[in-house]
Amino acid sequence: MPLPANPTPADTLDAARRRRAFVRMALVRIAALVCAVLLGLCAPPAPAHADDLPRVTRLHGHLELDYTVEVHVDNLAAWAEHNDPRHLVPYIDGRALPGNAPEAIDLAHGRLLFHLRITDDNRAVWMDLLGSPAGLRRPVTFSVGRVDGSPFDTHHDASQRVLLTVISPVYGTIALVLVVLMLAVFVHLARTTSIIRKPGPGPHQPYDLGRFQMAVWFFLIYVSYTAIWLVTDATDTIHASLLALLGISAGTALSEAMIDAGSAQRRSAQHTDPAADPPAAAPVPTPPPARSQGLLHDLLSDTQGYRFDRFQIFAFTLILGVIFIADVYNNLSMPELSPTLLGLMGLSSGTYIGFKFPDRT
């Protein structure tokens, strides 16, 4: 507002006040603008709208180890503008599977192709997912995400689980039939032949502890090897400690057979050699062939009655067999027996064989 031609002192003072007020207002506005700019630069980016986040919507293919699955992800192209989709891995039951990067990426259609396989990085995860199976399949959640991050939102959450095949129904049925058939044949032969009985005349000789132990470990390893192969497709699962265990059981059976054969030959010579009998003495009657009195009685006793050395090796075989089966069921791997445990088995077998030597006299 222009001052009058002859301003009075009051007009001059009023104009000065207005100018100072205008300057203060301009400075306040400039400061506010600068603060707004700084706050905009320092503030975190606004969160993306829920409709813009990646989300797993469909899963095509058979969710099974060593199979390929196709995963559809909404908004994958937008997410890939600031991230590398080659670092995505499957998430099953909320656990990442490192080493299973996508084999094919189609950003235009939001598709990822994964080949599910066991690697050194994800072996422990797969064993947890497949171990302790309650059936051929189990329901799981499924998603994908960065291995060092968190999984995407998914349609296949706790309310829409998918089935993870633990054992292939086809191969599982074939293997089950073969295992049951082998066990049935073995049980039949064990009851009607001398496959795990002491050698001698007659079809019903007593059961032999050494051969029984060898049969138990053979079938435990045979069934476990088959089950691990069915679930994990692994074939190199038998390690050195199992070979040592088989060697101990086979050595026990072989030593027992050699001692029994030597004792049988000496008894036969005593009955057939005339020089062994005093003159005019009555011929020594041949003892009747031994006969089985039941599996448990035969394994725990001999001609002198029940023996603790037999009970010891029988008890150790049973408890280690239970531990063996539990380890295979829970961890899908053959248990590695420590040298101390193998030494304990060897000592038990050696004690049993040692107590058989007096029978030779």
Short mmCIF file of C-alpha atoms in Angstrom, two decimals:
data_model
loop_
_atom_site.label_atom_id
_atom_site.label_comp_id
_atom_site.label_asym_id
_atom_site.label_seq_id
_atom_site.Cartn_x
_atom_site.Cartn_y
_atom_site.Cartn_z
CA MET A 1 0.00 0.00 0.00
CA PRO A 2 1.67 3.25 -1.06
CA LEU A 3 2.36 5.84 1.54
CA PRO A 4 0.65 9.26 1.31
CA ALA A 5 2.59 12.18 -0.21
CA ASN A 6 3.37 13.58 3.18
CA PRO A 7 3.47 10.53 5.49
CA THR A 8 3.12 11.08 9.14
CA PRO A 9 5.36 9.29 11.64
CA ALA A 10 2.45 6.93 12.44
CA ASP A 11 2.10 5.93 8.78
CA THR A 12 5.85 5.23 8.51
CA LEU A 13 5.81 3.03 11.62
CA ASP A 14 2.77 1.10 10.37
CA ALA A 15 4.44 0.41 7.02
CA ALA A 16 7.57 -0.88 8.76
CA ARG A 17 5.46 -3.27 10.84
CA ARG A 18 3.76 -4.61 7.74
CA ARG A 19 7.09 -5.21 6.00
CA ARG A 20 8.49 -7.09 9.01
CA ALA A 21 5.35 -9.21 9.21
CA PHE A 22 5.60 -10.04 5.51
CA VAL A 23 9.26 -11.05 5.85
CA ARG A 24 8.52 -13.26 8.86
CA MET A 25 5.68 -14.96 7.01
CA ALA A 26 7.89 -15.56 3.97
CA LEU A 27 10.65 -17.05 6.13
CA VAL A 28 8.16 -19.35 7.90
CA ARG A 29 6.80 -20.58 4.57
CA ILE A 30 10.29 -21.21 3.19
CA ALA A 31 11.28 -23.12 6.36
CA ALA A 32 8.11 -25.21 6.15
CA LEU A 33 8.83 -26.02 2.51
CA VAL A 34 12.41 -27.07 3.28
CA CYS A 35 11.25 -29.30 6.16
CA ALA A 36 8.65 -30.93 3.96
CA VAL A 37 11.26 -31.70 1.31
CA LEU A 38 13.67 -33.15 3.90
CA LEU A 39 10.97 -35.26 5.49
CA GLY A 40 9.96 -36.61 2.11
CA LEU A 41 13.53 -37.63 1.35
CA CYS A 42 14.12 -39.29 4.73
CA ALA A 43 10.77 -41.01 5.17
CA PRO A 44 10.55 -44.73 4.23
CA PRO A 45 8.68 -45.59 1.05
CA ALA A 46 5.01 -46.05 1.43
CA PRO A 47 4.04 -49.71 1.75
CA ALA A 48 2.77 -51.32 -1.37
CA HIS A 49 -0.88 -51.97 -1.66
CA ALA A 50 -1.94 -55.51 -0.87
CA ASP A 51 -3.03 -55.99 -4.46
CA ASP A 52 0.53 -55.22 -5.67
CA LEU A 53 2.35 -57.80 -3.49
CA PRO A 54 3.38 -61.19 -5.00
CA ARG A 55 1.09 -64.06 -4.10
CA VAL A 56 1.21 -67.77 -4.94
CA THR A 57 -2.13 -68.63 -6.50
CA ARG A 58 -1.75 -72.04 -8.17
CA LEU A 59 0.46 -75.11 -8.05
CA HIS A 60 0.57 -77.52 -10.99
CA GLY A 61 2.29 -80.86 -10.86
CA HIS A 62 2.94 -83.65 -8.38
CA LEU A 63 4.40 -82.38 -5.09
CA GLU A 64 6.93 -85.17 -4.55
CA LEU A 65 10.65 -85.49 -4.21
CA ASP A 66 12.47 -85.62 -7.58
CA TYR A 67 9.41 -84.25 -9.40
CA THR A 68 8.92 -80.89 -11.18
CA VAL A 69 6.19 -78.45 -10.12
CA GLU A 70 4.95 -75.25 -11.80
CA VAL A 71 4.07 -72.37 -9.49
CA HIS A 72 1.94 -69.37 -10.53
CA VAL A 73 2.70 -66.11 -8.70
CA ASP A 74 0.63 -62.94 -9.13
CA ASN A 75 2.58 -59.64 -9.51
CA LEU A 76 5.83 -61.53 -10.03
CA ALA A 77 6.99 -59.16 -12.79
CA ALA A 78 6.50 -56.07 -10.59
CA TRP A 79 8.38 -57.73 -7.73
CA ALA A 80 11.20 -58.75 -10.06
CA GLU A 81 11.82 -55.10 -11.03
CA HIS A 82 13.62 -54.62 -7.70
CA ASN A 83 14.52 -58.26 -6.82
CA ASP A 84 16.20 -61.24 -8.46
CA PRO A 85 13.71 -64.10 -9.01
CA ARG A 86 16.61 -66.54 -9.45
CA HIS A 87 17.01 -66.48 -5.67
CA LEU A 88 13.48 -67.79 -5.06
CA VAL A 89 13.09 -71.25 -3.50
CA PRO A 90 10.08 -73.36 -2.49
CA TYR A 91 8.73 -73.14 1.05
CA ILE A 92 7.02 -76.28 2.40
CA ASP A 93 5.35 -76.01 5.80
CA GLY A 94 7.06 -72.65 6.21
CA ARG A 95 10.58 -74.05 5.73
CA ALA A 96 12.82 -72.97 2.86
CA LEU A 97 14.45 -75.52 0.58
CA PRO A 98 17.83 -74.01 -0.38
CA GLY A 99 19.44 -75.49 -3.44
CA ASN A 100 16.10 -75.70 -5.29
CA ALA A 101 16.32 -72.49 -7.36
CA PRO A 102 13.82 -72.18 -10.24
CA GLU A 103 14.85 -73.98 -13.43
CA ALA A 104 12.63 -71.72 -15.55
CA ILE A 105 11.20 -68.23 -14.97
CA ASP A 106 8.33 -66.71 -16.98
CA LEU A 107 7.79 -63.18 -15.70
CA ALA A 108 5.23 -62.33 -18.34
CA HIS A 109 2.86 -65.02 -17.09
CA GLY A 110 4.10 -65.18 -13.49
CA ARG A 111 5.30 -68.79 -13.66
CA LEU A 112 8.19 -70.55 -11.91
CA LEU A 113 9.40 -74.11 -12.52
CA PHE A 114 11.02 -75.99 -9.63
CA HIS A 115 12.64 -79.43 -9.63
CA LEU A 116 12.31 -80.75 -6.08
CA ARG A 117 15.46 -82.61 -5.10
CA ILE A 118 17.66 -83.30 -2.08
CA THR A 119 20.92 -81.36 -1.82
CA ASP A 120 23.49 -80.99 0.93
CA ASP A 121 21.91 -77.64 1.86
CA ASN A 122 18.35 -78.90 2.28
CA ARG A 123 18.83 -82.54 3.36
CA ALA A 124 17.89 -81.83 6.98
CA VAL A 125 14.68 -80.05 5.89
CA TRP A 126 13.64 -82.89 3.62
CA MET A 127 14.29 -85.47 6.35
CA ASP A 128 12.03 -83.51 8.71
CA LEU A 129 9.33 -83.24 6.06
CA LEU A 130 9.43 -86.90 5.02
CA GLY A 131 10.43 -88.56 8.28
CA SER A 132 7.95 -90.25 10.66
CA PRO A 133 5.35 -90.75 7.91
CA ALA A 134 1.81 -91.53 8.97
CA GLY A 135 0.77 -92.52 5.45
CA LEU A 136 1.70 -92.32 1.80
CA ARG A 137 0.86 -88.58 1.69
CA ARG A 138 0.74 -85.70 4.15
CA PRO A 139 -0.93 -82.25 3.87
CA VAL A 140 1.48 -79.29 3.84
CA THR A 141 1.46 -75.57 3.14
CA PHE A 142 3.31 -74.35 0.07
CA SER A 143 4.77 -71.03 -1.06
CA VAL A 144 7.93 -69.53 -2.55
CA GLY A 145 10.24 -66.77 -1.38
CA ARG A 146 13.81 -65.66 -0.97
CA VAL A 147 15.92 -68.18 0.90
CA ASP A 148 17.11 -65.44 3.25
CA GLY A 149 13.72 -63.78 3.59
CA SER A 150 10.14 -64.83 4.19
CA PRO A 151 7.69 -66.67 1.93
CA PHE A 152 5.14 -64.90 -0.26
CA ASP A 153 1.52 -64.83 0.65
CA THR A 154 -0.04 -68.00 -0.70
CA HIS A 155 -3.36 -69.59 -1.53
CA HIS A 156 -2.04 -72.91 -0.20
CA ASP A 157 -1.95 -71.86 3.44
CA ALA A 158 -3.16 -73.76 6.50
CA SER A 159 -6.74 -73.70 5.22
CA GLN A 160 -5.89 -74.88 1.67
CA ARG A 161 -3.07 -77.37 2.14
CA VAL A 162 -1.67 -79.49 -0.68
CA LEU A 163 -0.63 -83.16 -0.48
CA LEU A 164 3.08 -83.98 -0.33
CA THR A 165 3.71 -87.54 -1.50
CA VAL A 166 6.02 -89.33 0.92
CA ILE A 167 6.00 -92.74 -0.77
CA SER A 168 4.90 -93.35 -4.35
CA PRO A 169 1.77 -95.55 -4.21
CA VAL A 170 2.93 -97.63 -7.18
CA TYR A 171 6.49 -98.29 -6.03
CA GLY A 172 5.36 -98.53 -2.42
CA THR A 173 2.85 -101.25 -3.25
CA ILE A 174 5.41 -103.22 -5.28
CA ALA A 175 8.04 -102.95 -2.54
CA LEU A 176 5.54 -103.88 0.18
CA VAL A 177 4.46 -106.99 -1.74
CA LEU A 178 8.08 -108.06 -2.23
CA VAL A 179 9.04 -107.49 1.41
CA VAL A 180 5.95 -109.30 2.74
CA LEU A 181 6.58 -112.15 0.29
CA MET A 182 10.20 -112.50 1.42
CA LEU A 183 9.18 -112.49 5.07
CA ALA A 184 6.45 -115.06 4.46
CA VAL A 185 8.87 -117.35 2.61
CA PHE A 186 11.44 -116.98 5.38
CA VAL A 187 8.92 -117.75 8.14
CA HIS A 188 7.75 -120.81 6.23
CA LEU A 189 11.31 -122.03 5.75
CA ALA A 190 12.16 -121.31 9.39
CA ARG A 191 9.26 -123.48 10.54
CA THR A 192 9.73 -126.36 8.12
CA THR A 193 13.46 -126.48 7.32
CA SER A 194 16.81 -126.02 9.04
CA ILE A 195 17.45 -122.52 7.64
CA ILE A 196 17.92 -121.12 11.19
CA ARG A 197 18.02 -124.44 13.10
CA LYS A 198 20.91 -126.51 14.34
CA PRO A 199 22.14 -129.08 11.80
CA GLY A 200 21.21 -132.67 12.53
CA PRO A 201 18.82 -135.49 11.66
CA GLY A 202 15.12 -134.83 11.70
CA PRO A 203 13.11 -131.82 10.47
CA HIS A 204 12.56 -130.21 13.88
CA GLN A 205 15.99 -129.50 15.28
CA PRO A 206 16.24 -126.71 17.90
CA TYR A 207 16.51 -123.14 16.65
CA ASP A 208 20.06 -121.79 16.54
CA LEU A 209 20.78 -118.47 18.30
CA GLY A 210 23.63 -117.43 15.97
CA ARG A 211 21.58 -118.05 12.82
CA PHE A 212 18.58 -116.29 14.39
CA GLN A 213 20.68 -113.19 15.13
CA MET A 214 22.08 -113.15 11.60
CA ALA A 215 18.56 -113.41 10.15
CA VAL A 216 17.29 -110.55 12.35
CA TRP A 217 20.00 -108.12 11.22
CA PHE A 218 19.68 -109.16 7.60
CA PHE A 219 15.95 -108.40 7.48
CA LEU A 220 16.28 -105.16 9.46
CA ILE A 221 18.84 -103.83 7.01
CA TYR A 222 16.95 -105.24 4.01
CA VAL A 223 13.62 -103.61 4.97
CA SER A 224 15.28 -100.33 6.04
CA TYR A 225 17.26 -100.05 2.82
CA THR A 226 14.08 -100.56 0.79
CA ALA A 227 12.10 -98.00 2.81
CA ILE A 228 14.80 -95.31 2.57
CA TRP A 229 15.06 -95.84 -1.17
CA LEU A 230 11.29 -95.54 -1.59
CA VAL A 231 11.14 -92.20 0.24
CA THR A 232 14.41 -90.48 -0.67
CA ASP A 233 15.49 -92.32 -3.84
CA ALA A 234 18.91 -92.79 -2.22
CA THR A 235 20.79 -96.03 -2.86
CA ASP A 236 24.12 -95.44 -1.09
CA THR A 237 22.88 -95.75 2.50
CA ILE A 238 24.78 -98.75 3.88
CA HIS A 239 27.94 -97.64 5.67
CA ALA A 240 30.91 -99.32 7.28
CA SER A 241 29.40 -99.79 10.75
CA LEU A 242 26.55 -101.88 9.29
CA LEU A 243 29.05 -104.08 7.49
CA ALA A 244 30.85 -104.56 10.81
CA LEU A 245 27.54 -105.45 12.47
CA LEU A 246 26.75 -108.03 9.78
CA GLY A 247 30.28 -109.37 10.15
CA ILE A 248 29.83 -109.84 13.91
CA SER A 249 26.53 -111.70 13.48
CA ALA A 250 27.88 -113.84 10.64
CA GLY A 251 31.04 -114.59 12.64
CA THR A 252 28.94 -115.64 15.62
CA ALA A 253 26.86 -118.03 13.52
CA LEU A 254 29.93 -119.44 11.75
CA SER A 255 31.87 -120.02 14.99
CA GLU A 256 28.85 -121.68 16.57
CA ALA A 257 28.42 -123.96 13.56
CA MET A 258 32.09 -125.00 13.65
CA ILE A 259 31.94 -125.80 17.39
CA ASP A 260 28.70 -127.77 16.99
CA ALA A 261 30.10 -129.71 14.04
CA GLY A 262 33.26 -130.65 15.99
CA SER A 263 31.20 -131.80 18.97
CA ALA A 264 28.94 -133.89 16.73
CA GLN A 265 31.93 -135.61 15.08
CA ARG A 266 33.48 -136.55 18.43
CA ARG A 267 30.23 -137.96 19.75
CA SER A 268 29.83 -139.96 16.58
CA ALA A 269 33.39 -141.33 16.87
CA GLN A 270 32.78 -142.38 20.46
CA HIS A 271 29.82 -144.47 19.38
CA THR A 272 31.44 -146.09 16.33
CA ASP A 273 35.08 -146.67 17.43
CA PRO A 274 35.43 -150.09 19.15
CA ALA A 275 38.67 -149.04 20.83
CA ALA A 276 36.82 -146.32 22.65
CA ASP A 277 34.64 -148.87 24.49
CA PRO A 278 35.96 -151.19 27.22
CA PRO A 279 35.96 -154.95 26.40
CA ALA A 280 32.71 -156.78 27.01
CA ALA A 281 31.02 -153.51 27.77
CA ALA A 282 27.53 -153.01 26.53
CA PRO A 283 27.27 -150.75 23.45
CA VAL A 284 26.54 -147.16 24.24
CA PRO A 285 23.04 -146.28 23.00
CA THR A 286 22.82 -143.49 20.44
CA PRO A 287 21.00 -140.49 21.95
CA PRO A 288 17.73 -139.54 20.25
CA PRO A 289 17.89 -136.55 17.91
CA ALA A 290 17.28 -133.21 19.57
CA ARG A 291 13.87 -131.66 19.02
CA SER A 292 12.72 -128.06 19.16
CA GLN A 293 10.77 -126.99 22.25
CA GLY A 294 9.78 -123.59 20.90
CA LEU A 295 11.68 -120.61 19.55
CA LEU A 296 12.26 -118.76 22.84
CA HIS A 297 13.22 -121.95 24.73
CA ASP A 298 15.67 -122.99 22.01
CA LEU A 299 17.33 -119.57 21.83
CA LEU A 300 17.82 -119.13 25.57
CA SER A 301 18.79 -122.67 26.60
CA ASP A 302 20.92 -125.65 25.58
CA THR A 303 21.43 -129.18 26.90
CA GLN A 304 22.48 -127.72 30.27
CA GLY A 305 19.41 -125.51 30.64
CA TYR A 306 18.89 -121.74 30.39
CA ARG A 307 22.11 -119.75 30.01
CA PHE A 308 22.74 -116.07 30.78
CA ASP A 309 25.22 -115.68 27.90
CA ARG A 310 22.39 -116.62 25.53
CA PHE A 311 19.97 -114.26 27.25
CA GLN A 312 22.52 -111.42 26.99
CA ILE A 313 23.05 -111.67 23.23
CA PHE A 314 19.28 -112.16 22.68
CA ALA A 315 18.43 -109.02 24.74
CA PHE A 316 21.05 -106.85 23.03
CA THR A 317 19.85 -107.97 19.59
CA LEU A 318 16.24 -107.05 20.36
CA ILE A 319 16.86 -103.62 21.91
CA LEU A 320 19.33 -102.58 19.20
CA GLY A 321 16.83 -103.75 16.60
CA VAL A 322 14.13 -101.49 18.09
CA ILE A 323 16.55 -98.52 18.16
CA PHE A 324 17.56 -99.29 14.57
CA ILE A 325 13.95 -99.26 13.33
CA ALA A 326 13.10 -96.05 15.24
CA ASP A 327 16.12 -94.24 13.79
CA VAL A 328 15.25 -95.26 10.25
CA TYR A 329 11.60 -94.28 10.71
CA ASN A 330 12.33 -90.85 12.19
CA ASN A 331 15.44 -89.80 10.24
CA LEU A 332 15.23 -91.85 7.02
CA SER A 333 18.85 -92.91 7.34
CA MET A 334 20.73 -95.97 8.48
CA PRO A 335 22.00 -95.39 12.03
CA GLU A 336 25.77 -95.25 12.35
CA LEU A 337 26.80 -97.50 15.23
CA SER A 338 29.70 -96.23 17.29
CA PRO A 339 32.85 -98.34 17.79
CA THR A 340 31.90 -98.71 21.46
CA LEU A 341 28.51 -100.18 20.59
CA LEU A 342 30.04 -102.52 18.01
CA GLY A 343 32.59 -103.55 20.62
CA LEU A 344 29.76 -104.32 23.03
CA MET A 345 28.08 -106.51 20.42
CA GLY A 346 31.37 -108.25 19.69
CA LEU A 347 32.02 -108.85 23.41
CA SER A 348 28.54 -110.28 23.88
CA SER A 349 28.98 -112.62 20.90
CA GLY A 350 32.46 -113.61 22.02
CA THR A 351 31.16 -114.49 25.49
CA TYR A 352 28.45 -116.64 23.96
CA ILE A 353 30.94 -118.48 21.74
CA GLY A 354 33.36 -118.88 24.64
CA PHE A 355 30.74 -120.64 26.76
CA LYS A 356 30.15 -123.14 23.95
CA PHE A 357 33.71 -124.51 24.03
CA PRO A 358 33.15 -126.66 27.13
CA ASP A 359 30.49 -128.50 25.13
CA ARG A 360 33.27 -130.01 23.01
CA THR A 361 34.50 -132.24 25.84
#
